[in-house]
Amino acid sequence: MAKKVIKKHLVIGGAGFIGSHLSNALLAKGNKVIVIDSVPFKRAEIKAYTIHINDAKKVGRVFKKEKPDVVFHLAGAMSLRKSSQDSLFSKDFDFLYRTAIILDACKKYQVKKIVFVSSGGALYENANIIPTSEEYPVNPNSLYGIANLMMEKYIASYCTHNGIDFTIPRVSNAYGPRQWQTGFIPVAIIKMLKKESPVIYGSGKQTRDFVYIDDVVEALIILAQKSISRKATGNSEISRDKNSIYNIGSGTETSLNEVLMLVKDLLGVKIEVNYKSPSMLETQRSVLDIKKIKKAFGWYPKTNIKKGLLQTIEWYKENEGD
């Protein structure tokens, strides 16, 4: 008898860049999708709750009413540059409190699986092994990286001790349509559409692992369906932790200068780059080793950087000014 496919998914942070694409993709596959976000999410086929994640009572009511099978936790992310300026425990950085609320609700209402979307780039910053695998001993310096690592460890410990299946995908630099104007690629595209000079902090030779949003979403859905046998992985937190982490990236190293050259060629413009002093937090090389997820599930990114940029540019052209 075929294994029953889990059908009810709650996407926390579903109005964001990755979350909105994920919600739409889950719906397209015939799943029931519920969204929680502090920002309104409008799609008739998706039930959305506009509430703050740190409101434990309201979050609990959603879990009680909807009884999701799988929970995607995308509510912990924030801009690397913003978090570098904040206090780790400021009211805007209450990432552990929000995560605790989500985990307690998952336990109380018997959620089958939680998927916490973490950041590969922030955790592996300035790694001395390139490409960087899940086994690399992470030691982030930025507050954003530290926050992600703390959430990873908290989730691994909580879920292991409470018998909740969990997976932690570490996503590299995702890009694509509808991305907020905070990432390097959307900011560069918008500036060049306005005939303005894009900005690079540093020489532009620094590299990143840019992965297209459709590929990211496909991987997240695959990981949501997987189930790890506790007998196979052992009972220790360390064993469960390692076996539940998967890198999601392109596996290709691309410099910021290369990205801008491609964007300029695709737009047919000649615009000078505005080079500024590098940030103290700037990572020089970043690319994820994606062999683990490819070997386990056959997933690999299908959109190369040129195709992804073209599709992203077309979206911004159609939605310029929105």
mmCIF file of C-alpha atoms in Angstrom:
data_model
loop_
_atom_site.group_PDB
_atom_site.id
_atom_site.type_symbol
_atom_site.label_atom_id
_atom_site.label_comp_id
_atom_site.label_asym_id
_atom_site.label_seq_id
_atom_site.Cartn_x
_atom_site.Cartn_y
_atom_site.Cartn_z
ATOM 1 C CA MET A 1 0.000 0.000 0.000
ATOM 2 C CA ALA A 2 1.362 3.435 -0.945
ATOM 3 C CA LYS A 3 2.340 5.722 1.881
ATOM 4 C CA LYS A 4 -0.245 8.430 2.526
ATOM 5 C CA VAL A 5 0.993 11.852 1.449
ATOM 6 C CA ILE A 6 0.793 14.561 4.091
ATOM 7 C CA LYS A 7 -1.681 17.145 2.856
ATOM 8 C CA LYS A 8 -2.064 19.961 5.395
ATOM 9 C CA HIS A 9 0.782 22.477 5.543
ATOM 10 C CA LEU A 10 1.164 25.567 7.724
ATOM 11 C CA VAL A 11 3.650 28.114 6.391
ATOM 12 C CA ILE A 12 4.752 30.523 9.125
ATOM 13 C CA GLY A 13 6.179 33.572 7.398
ATOM 14 C CA GLY A 14 4.166 32.680 4.300
ATOM 15 C CA ALA A 15 3.863 36.249 3.028
ATOM 16 C CA GLY A 16 7.623 36.590 2.642
ATOM 17 C CA PHE A 17 9.744 35.889 -0.418
ATOM 18 C CA ILE A 18 10.422 32.171 0.077
ATOM 19 C CA GLY A 19 7.201 31.612 2.024
ATOM 20 C CA SER A 20 4.881 32.999 -0.654
ATOM 21 C CA HIS A 21 6.490 30.944 -3.413
ATOM 22 C CA LEU A 22 6.387 27.864 -1.186
ATOM 23 C CA SER A 23 2.708 28.388 -0.343
ATOM 24 C CA ASN A 24 1.757 28.710 -4.003
ATOM 25 C CA ALA A 25 3.776 25.623 -4.976
ATOM 26 C CA LEU A 26 2.211 23.524 -2.214
ATOM 27 C CA LEU A 27 -1.237 24.618 -3.349
ATOM 28 C CA ALA A 28 -0.424 23.743 -6.970
ATOM 29 C CA LYS A 29 0.412 20.208 -5.832
ATOM 30 C CA GLY A 30 -3.045 19.762 -4.335
ATOM 31 C CA ASN A 31 -2.173 20.395 -0.700
ATOM 32 C CA LYS A 32 -4.203 22.404 1.783
ATOM 33 C CA VAL A 33 -2.155 25.459 2.758
ATOM 34 C CA ILE A 34 -2.492 27.767 5.755
ATOM 35 C CA VAL A 35 -0.372 30.891 6.228
ATOM 36 C CA ILE A 36 0.568 32.831 9.349
ATOM 37 C CA ASP A 37 2.318 36.160 8.901
ATOM 38 C CA SER A 38 2.251 39.653 10.364
ATOM 39 C CA VAL A 39 1.953 40.902 6.767
ATOM 40 C CA PRO A 40 -1.343 40.226 4.925
ATOM 41 C CA PHE A 41 -1.285 37.345 2.442
ATOM 42 C CA LYS A 42 -4.021 37.459 -0.178
ATOM 43 C CA ARG A 43 -4.943 34.417 -2.204
ATOM 44 C CA ALA A 44 -8.476 33.056 -2.184
ATOM 45 C CA GLU A 45 -7.466 29.386 -2.093
ATOM 46 C CA ILE A 46 -5.131 29.842 0.888
ATOM 47 C CA LYS A 47 -6.392 30.521 4.398
ATOM 48 C CA ALA A 48 -4.223 33.250 5.891
ATOM 49 C CA TYR A 49 -4.013 34.584 9.443
ATOM 50 C CA THR A 50 -2.512 38.052 9.849
ATOM 51 C CA ILE A 51 -1.068 37.806 13.349
ATOM 52 C CA HIS A 52 2.280 38.335 15.052
ATOM 53 C CA ILE A 53 4.183 35.128 15.762
ATOM 54 C CA ASN A 54 5.023 36.291 19.285
ATOM 55 C CA ASP A 55 1.311 36.222 20.205
ATOM 56 C CA ALA A 56 1.213 32.728 21.730
ATOM 57 C CA LYS A 57 -2.556 32.660 22.262
ATOM 58 C CA LYS A 58 -3.423 33.585 18.688
ATOM 59 C CA VAL A 59 -0.840 31.195 17.253
ATOM 60 C CA GLY A 60 -2.212 28.432 19.478
ATOM 61 C CA ARG A 61 -5.750 29.074 18.236
ATOM 62 C CA VAL A 62 -4.625 28.644 14.632
ATOM 63 C CA PHE A 63 -2.934 25.329 15.434
ATOM 64 C CA LYS A 64 -5.987 24.128 17.354
ATOM 65 C CA LYS A 65 -8.376 25.031 14.548
ATOM 66 C CA GLU A 66 -6.302 23.948 11.545
ATOM 67 C CA LYS A 67 -4.358 20.973 13.000
ATOM 68 C CA PRO A 68 -1.540 21.052 10.414
ATOM 69 C CA ASP A 69 0.506 17.974 9.558
ATOM 70 C CA VAL A 70 3.636 19.881 8.532
ATOM 71 C CA VAL A 71 4.859 23.278 9.736
ATOM 72 C CA PHE A 72 7.355 25.369 7.776
ATOM 73 C CA HIS A 73 9.114 27.861 10.061
ATOM 74 C CA LEU A 74 10.322 30.834 7.994
ATOM 75 C CA ALA A 75 9.760 33.510 10.628
ATOM 76 C CA GLY A 76 13.322 33.796 11.897
ATOM 77 C CA ALA A 77 15.031 35.475 8.957
ATOM 78 C CA MET A 78 16.076 39.107 8.704
ATOM 79 C CA SER A 79 18.561 41.202 6.797
ATOM 80 C CA LEU A 80 22.207 40.514 7.581
ATOM 81 C CA ARG A 81 22.954 44.232 7.564
ATOM 82 C CA LYS A 82 19.971 45.009 9.823
ATOM 83 C CA SER A 83 20.804 42.324 12.368
ATOM 84 C CA SER A 84 24.409 43.485 12.531
ATOM 85 C CA GLN A 85 23.123 46.758 13.961
ATOM 86 C CA ASP A 86 20.662 45.313 16.481
ATOM 87 C CA SER A 87 21.142 43.982 19.963
ATOM 88 C CA LEU A 88 20.869 40.190 19.904
ATOM 89 C CA PHE A 89 18.110 40.304 22.497
ATOM 90 C CA SER A 90 16.238 43.431 21.413
ATOM 91 C CA LYS A 91 12.457 43.301 21.071
ATOM 92 C CA ASP A 92 12.876 43.008 17.291
ATOM 93 C CA PHE A 93 15.211 40.041 17.677
ATOM 94 C CA ASP A 94 12.976 37.765 19.749
ATOM 95 C CA PHE A 95 13.701 34.823 17.486
ATOM 96 C CA LEU A 96 13.972 32.229 20.248
ATOM 97 C CA TYR A 97 10.694 33.301 21.841
ATOM 98 C CA ARG A 98 8.876 33.026 18.507
ATOM 99 C CA THR A 99 10.462 29.638 17.881
ATOM 100 C CA ALA A 100 9.457 28.419 21.351
ATOM 101 C CA ILE A 101 5.839 29.407 20.675
ATOM 102 C CA ILE A 102 5.871 27.495 17.390
ATOM 103 C CA LEU A 103 7.485 24.395 18.909
ATOM 104 C CA ASP A 104 5.126 24.296 21.887
ATOM 105 C CA ALA A 105 2.145 24.486 19.521
ATOM 106 C CA CYS A 106 3.640 21.718 17.363
ATOM 107 C CA LYS A 107 3.956 19.492 20.428
ATOM 108 C CA LYS A 108 0.512 20.285 21.832
ATOM 109 C CA TYR A 109 -1.343 19.728 18.552
ATOM 110 C CA GLN A 110 0.720 16.731 17.416
ATOM 111 C CA VAL A 111 2.324 18.165 14.304
ATOM 112 C CA LYS A 112 4.040 15.390 12.357
ATOM 113 C CA LYS A 113 6.954 17.435 11.050
ATOM 114 C CA ILE A 114 8.599 20.843 11.312
ATOM 115 C CA VAL A 115 10.874 22.295 8.634
ATOM 116 C CA PHE A 116 13.020 25.205 9.819
ATOM 117 C CA VAL A 117 14.508 27.178 6.929
ATOM 118 C CA SER A 118 17.983 28.290 7.993
ATOM 119 C CA SER A 119 20.763 30.219 6.225
ATOM 120 C CA GLY A 120 23.726 28.442 4.682
ATOM 121 C CA GLY A 121 25.558 31.622 3.737
ATOM 122 C CA ALA A 122 25.403 33.089 7.240
ATOM 123 C CA LEU A 123 26.398 29.866 9.015
ATOM 124 C CA TYR A 124 29.311 28.976 6.738
ATOM 125 C CA GLU A 125 30.667 32.532 6.485
ATOM 126 C CA ASN A 126 34.378 32.625 5.590
ATOM 127 C CA ALA A 127 34.616 28.819 5.576
ATOM 128 C CA ASN A 128 38.036 27.489 4.593
ATOM 129 C CA ILE A 129 36.560 24.513 2.734
ATOM 130 C CA ILE A 130 34.812 25.374 -0.538
ATOM 131 C CA PRO A 131 32.228 24.069 -1.455
ATOM 132 C CA THR A 132 31.046 23.771 2.147
ATOM 133 C CA SER A 133 29.170 20.683 3.336
ATOM 134 C CA GLU A 134 26.772 20.142 6.236
ATOM 135 C CA GLU A 135 29.611 18.551 8.217
ATOM 136 C CA TYR A 136 31.621 21.781 8.336
ATOM 137 C CA PRO A 137 32.060 23.023 11.943
ATOM 138 C CA VAL A 138 29.991 26.203 11.849
ATOM 139 C CA ASN A 139 31.157 29.197 13.880
ATOM 140 C CA PRO A 140 29.335 32.305 12.602
ATOM 141 C CA ASN A 141 30.447 35.821 13.522
ATOM 142 C CA SER A 142 27.418 37.862 12.448
ATOM 143 C CA LEU A 143 24.397 38.185 14.716
ATOM 144 C CA TYR A 144 22.251 36.802 11.909
ATOM 145 C CA GLY A 145 24.416 33.683 11.678
ATOM 146 C CA ILE A 146 24.493 33.259 15.454
ATOM 147 C CA ALA A 147 20.702 33.599 15.595
ATOM 148 C CA ASN A 148 20.221 30.908 12.946
ATOM 149 C CA LEU A 149 22.607 28.536 14.708
ATOM 150 C CA MET A 150 20.838 29.075 18.032
ATOM 151 C CA MET A 151 17.476 28.312 16.434
ATOM 152 C CA GLU A 152 18.859 25.210 14.741
ATOM 153 C CA LYS A 153 20.201 23.833 18.026
ATOM 154 C CA TYR A 154 17.052 24.732 19.941
ATOM 155 C CA ILE A 155 14.809 23.052 17.372
ATOM 156 C CA ALA A 156 17.015 19.944 17.191
ATOM 157 C CA SER A 157 17.019 19.570 20.976
ATOM 158 C CA TYR A 158 13.303 20.272 21.457
ATOM 159 C CA CYS A 159 12.136 18.008 18.639
ATOM 160 C CA THR A 160 14.452 15.164 19.631
ATOM 161 C CA HIS A 161 13.248 15.201 23.234
ATOM 162 C CA ASN A 162 9.577 15.508 22.248
ATOM 163 C CA GLY A 163 9.493 13.017 19.387
ATOM 164 C CA ILE A 164 8.785 15.519 16.599
ATOM 165 C CA ASP A 165 10.298 14.831 13.187
ATOM 166 C CA PHE A 166 12.280 17.814 11.940
ATOM 167 C CA THR A 167 14.418 18.908 9.019
ATOM 168 C CA ILE A 168 16.697 21.935 8.757
ATOM 169 C CA PRO A 169 17.443 23.063 5.195
ATOM 170 C CA ARG A 170 20.296 25.560 4.963
ATOM 171 C CA VAL A 171 19.521 27.751 1.968
ATOM 172 C CA SER A 172 22.184 29.765 0.155
ATOM 173 C CA ASN A 173 21.418 33.083 -1.591
ATOM 174 C CA ALA A 174 17.904 32.595 -2.952
ATOM 175 C CA TYR A 175 16.663 35.033 -5.605
ATOM 176 C CA GLY A 176 13.776 35.421 -8.009
ATOM 177 C CA PRO A 177 10.496 37.269 -8.640
ATOM 178 C CA ARG A 178 8.799 39.049 -5.730
ATOM 179 C CA GLN A 179 11.951 39.272 -3.634
ATOM 180 C CA TRP A 180 11.910 42.255 -1.328
ATOM 181 C CA GLN A 181 14.408 44.990 -2.113
ATOM 182 C CA THR A 182 17.031 43.782 0.361
ATOM 183 C CA GLY A 183 19.035 41.180 -1.569
ATOM 184 C CA PHE A 184 21.924 41.989 -3.892
ATOM 185 C CA ILE A 185 20.177 40.828 -7.067
ATOM 186 C CA PRO A 186 16.818 42.649 -6.717
ATOM 187 C CA VAL A 187 18.502 45.880 -5.646
ATOM 188 C CA ALA A 188 20.905 45.707 -8.604
ATOM 189 C CA ILE A 189 18.111 44.974 -11.097
ATOM 190 C CA ILE A 190 15.897 47.795 -9.817
ATOM 191 C CA LYS A 191 18.755 50.303 -9.914
ATOM 192 C CA MET A 192 19.728 49.393 -13.471
ATOM 193 C CA LEU A 193 16.109 49.514 -14.649
ATOM 194 C CA LYS A 194 16.162 53.106 -13.368
ATOM 195 C CA LYS A 195 19.503 53.703 -15.166
ATOM 196 C CA GLU A 196 21.230 54.097 -11.800
ATOM 197 C CA SER A 197 24.595 52.643 -10.779
ATOM 198 C CA PRO A 198 24.428 49.415 -8.749
ATOM 199 C CA VAL A 199 26.493 49.349 -5.557
ATOM 200 C CA ILE A 200 29.065 46.749 -4.551
ATOM 201 C CA TYR A 201 30.737 46.825 -1.148
ATOM 202 C CA GLY A 202 34.287 45.686 -1.924
ATOM 203 C CA SER A 203 35.945 44.628 -5.171
ATOM 204 C CA GLY A 204 33.039 42.585 -6.515
ATOM 205 C CA LYS A 205 35.278 39.525 -6.682
ATOM 206 C CA GLN A 206 33.547 38.071 -3.628
ATOM 207 C CA THR A 207 31.441 35.047 -4.548
ATOM 208 C CA ARG A 208 28.028 33.753 -3.570
ATOM 209 C CA ASP A 209 25.895 30.693 -4.234
ATOM 210 C CA PHE A 210 22.834 32.136 -5.986
ATOM 211 C CA VAL A 211 19.942 29.663 -6.236
ATOM 212 C CA TYR A 212 16.661 30.338 -8.030
ATOM 213 C CA ILE A 213 13.507 30.379 -5.921
ATOM 214 C CA ASP A 214 11.703 27.619 -7.863
ATOM 215 C CA ASP A 215 14.586 25.243 -7.145
ATOM 216 C CA VAL A 216 14.556 26.177 -3.457
ATOM 217 C CA VAL A 217 10.824 25.541 -3.154
ATOM 218 C CA GLU A 218 11.090 22.178 -4.904
ATOM 219 C CA ALA A 219 13.771 21.094 -2.417
ATOM 220 C CA LEU A 220 11.762 22.292 0.599
ATOM 221 C CA ILE A 221 8.722 20.289 -0.481
ATOM 222 C CA ILE A 222 10.839 17.168 -0.999
ATOM 223 C CA LEU A 223 12.373 17.552 2.465
ATOM 224 C CA ALA A 224 8.953 18.080 4.034
ATOM 225 C CA GLN A 225 7.865 14.656 2.823
ATOM 226 C CA LYS A 226 10.917 12.765 4.016
ATOM 227 C CA SER A 227 10.959 10.898 7.315
ATOM 228 C CA ILE A 228 14.086 9.886 9.209
ATOM 229 C CA SER A 229 14.031 6.665 11.181
ATOM 230 C CA ARG A 230 15.182 7.270 14.722
ATOM 231 C CA LYS A 231 16.530 3.726 14.772
ATOM 232 C CA ALA A 232 18.698 4.504 11.769
ATOM 233 C CA THR A 233 20.024 7.788 13.124
ATOM 234 C CA GLY A 234 20.320 6.898 16.782
ATOM 235 C CA ASN A 235 18.817 8.616 19.792
ATOM 236 C CA SER A 236 21.443 11.269 20.408
ATOM 237 C CA GLU A 237 20.813 14.901 19.576
ATOM 238 C CA ILE A 238 24.056 15.084 17.610
ATOM 239 C CA SER A 239 23.077 12.164 15.386
ATOM 240 C CA ARG A 240 19.582 13.502 14.719
ATOM 241 C CA ASP A 241 20.930 16.990 14.157
ATOM 242 C CA LYS A 242 23.437 15.970 11.479
ATOM 243 C CA ASN A 243 21.033 13.685 9.663
ATOM 244 C CA SER A 244 18.328 16.350 9.534
ATOM 245 C CA ILE A 245 20.394 19.157 7.952
ATOM 246 C CA TYR A 246 20.537 19.610 4.175
ATOM 247 C CA ASN A 247 22.219 22.302 2.092
ATOM 248 C CA ILE A 248 20.091 23.865 -0.637
ATOM 249 C CA GLY A 249 22.030 25.862 -3.200
ATOM 250 C CA SER A 250 23.179 25.949 -6.801
ATOM 251 C CA GLY A 251 26.538 24.413 -5.953
ATOM 252 C CA THR A 252 28.060 27.058 -8.242
ATOM 253 C CA GLU A 253 30.300 29.929 -7.174
ATOM 254 C CA THR A 254 29.436 33.233 -8.863
ATOM 255 C CA SER A 255 31.092 36.590 -8.213
ATOM 256 C CA LEU A 256 29.089 39.771 -7.705
ATOM 257 C CA ASN A 257 30.853 41.266 -10.729
ATOM 258 C CA GLU A 258 29.683 38.329 -12.856
ATOM 259 C CA VAL A 259 26.095 38.841 -11.719
ATOM 260 C CA LEU A 260 26.168 42.533 -12.645
ATOM 261 C CA MET A 261 27.695 41.768 -16.047
ATOM 262 C CA LEU A 262 24.891 39.292 -16.751
ATOM 263 C CA VAL A 263 22.198 41.742 -15.636
ATOM 264 C CA LYS A 264 23.683 44.506 -17.798
ATOM 265 C CA ASP A 265 23.830 42.181 -20.816
ATOM 266 C CA LEU A 266 20.240 40.993 -20.308
ATOM 267 C CA LEU A 267 19.005 44.579 -19.947
ATOM 268 C CA GLY A 268 21.190 45.848 -22.788
ATOM 269 C CA VAL A 269 22.577 48.728 -20.722
ATOM 270 C CA LYS A 270 26.022 50.153 -20.020
ATOM 271 C CA ILE A 271 26.139 51.423 -16.454
ATOM 272 C CA GLU A 272 29.180 51.891 -14.231
ATOM 273 C CA VAL A 273 29.317 50.065 -10.911
ATOM 274 C CA ASN A 274 29.638 52.118 -7.725
ATOM 275 C CA TYR A 275 32.282 50.342 -5.637
ATOM 276 C CA LYS A 276 32.301 51.224 -1.934
ATOM 277 C CA SER A 277 34.360 50.195 1.080
ATOM 278 C CA PRO A 278 33.704 46.569 2.080
ATOM 279 C CA SER A 279 31.654 45.723 5.132
ATOM 280 C CA MET A 280 33.511 44.236 8.100
ATOM 281 C CA LEU A 281 31.121 41.255 7.901
ATOM 282 C CA GLU A 282 31.709 40.627 4.196
ATOM 283 C CA THR A 283 32.332 36.974 3.308
ATOM 284 C CA GLN A 284 34.782 36.588 0.427
ATOM 285 C CA ARG A 285 33.792 33.142 -0.866
ATOM 286 C CA SER A 286 30.569 31.213 -0.386
ATOM 287 C CA VAL A 287 29.225 28.135 -2.149
ATOM 288 C CA LEU A 288 27.377 25.159 -0.686
ATOM 289 C CA ASP A 289 28.135 21.497 -1.245
ATOM 290 C CA ILE A 290 24.787 19.983 -2.296
ATOM 291 C CA LYS A 291 25.863 16.353 -2.742
ATOM 292 C CA LYS A 292 23.957 15.162 0.352
ATOM 293 C CA ILE A 293 20.468 16.177 -0.806
ATOM 294 C CA LYS A 294 21.233 15.086 -4.365
ATOM 295 C CA LYS A 295 22.316 11.625 -3.209
ATOM 296 C CA ALA A 296 19.426 11.205 -0.755
ATOM 297 C CA PHE A 297 16.545 12.495 -2.895
ATOM 298 C CA GLY A 298 17.836 13.120 -6.398
ATOM 299 C CA TRP A 299 17.258 16.866 -6.075
ATOM 300 C CA TYR A 300 19.438 19.266 -8.016
ATOM 301 C CA PRO A 301 18.895 22.877 -9.162
ATOM 302 C CA LYS A 302 17.473 23.114 -12.678
ATOM 303 C CA THR A 303 17.750 26.866 -13.261
ATOM 304 C CA ASN A 304 21.141 28.335 -14.141
ATOM 305 C CA ILE A 305 22.031 31.879 -13.147
ATOM 306 C CA LYS A 306 21.402 33.401 -16.601
ATOM 307 C CA LYS A 307 17.941 31.858 -16.957
ATOM 308 C CA GLY A 308 17.040 32.757 -13.380
ATOM 309 C CA LEU A 309 18.159 36.361 -13.813
ATOM 310 C CA LEU A 310 16.196 36.680 -17.058
ATOM 311 C CA GLN A 311 12.999 35.456 -15.390
ATOM 312 C CA THR A 312 13.611 37.757 -12.421
ATOM 313 C CA ILE A 313 14.259 40.770 -14.648
ATOM 314 C CA GLU A 314 11.060 40.121 -16.614
ATOM 315 C CA TRP A 315 9.057 40.123 -13.392
ATOM 316 C CA TYR A 316 10.559 43.424 -12.222
ATOM 317 C CA LYS A 317 9.906 44.985 -15.620
ATOM 318 C CA GLU A 318 6.239 44.007 -15.395
ATOM 319 C CA ASN A 319 5.912 45.097 -11.771
ATOM 320 C CA GLU A 320 8.132 48.179 -11.707
ATOM 321 C CA GLY A 321 6.761 50.694 -9.229
ATOM 322 C CA ASP A 322 4.651 48.162 -7.275
#
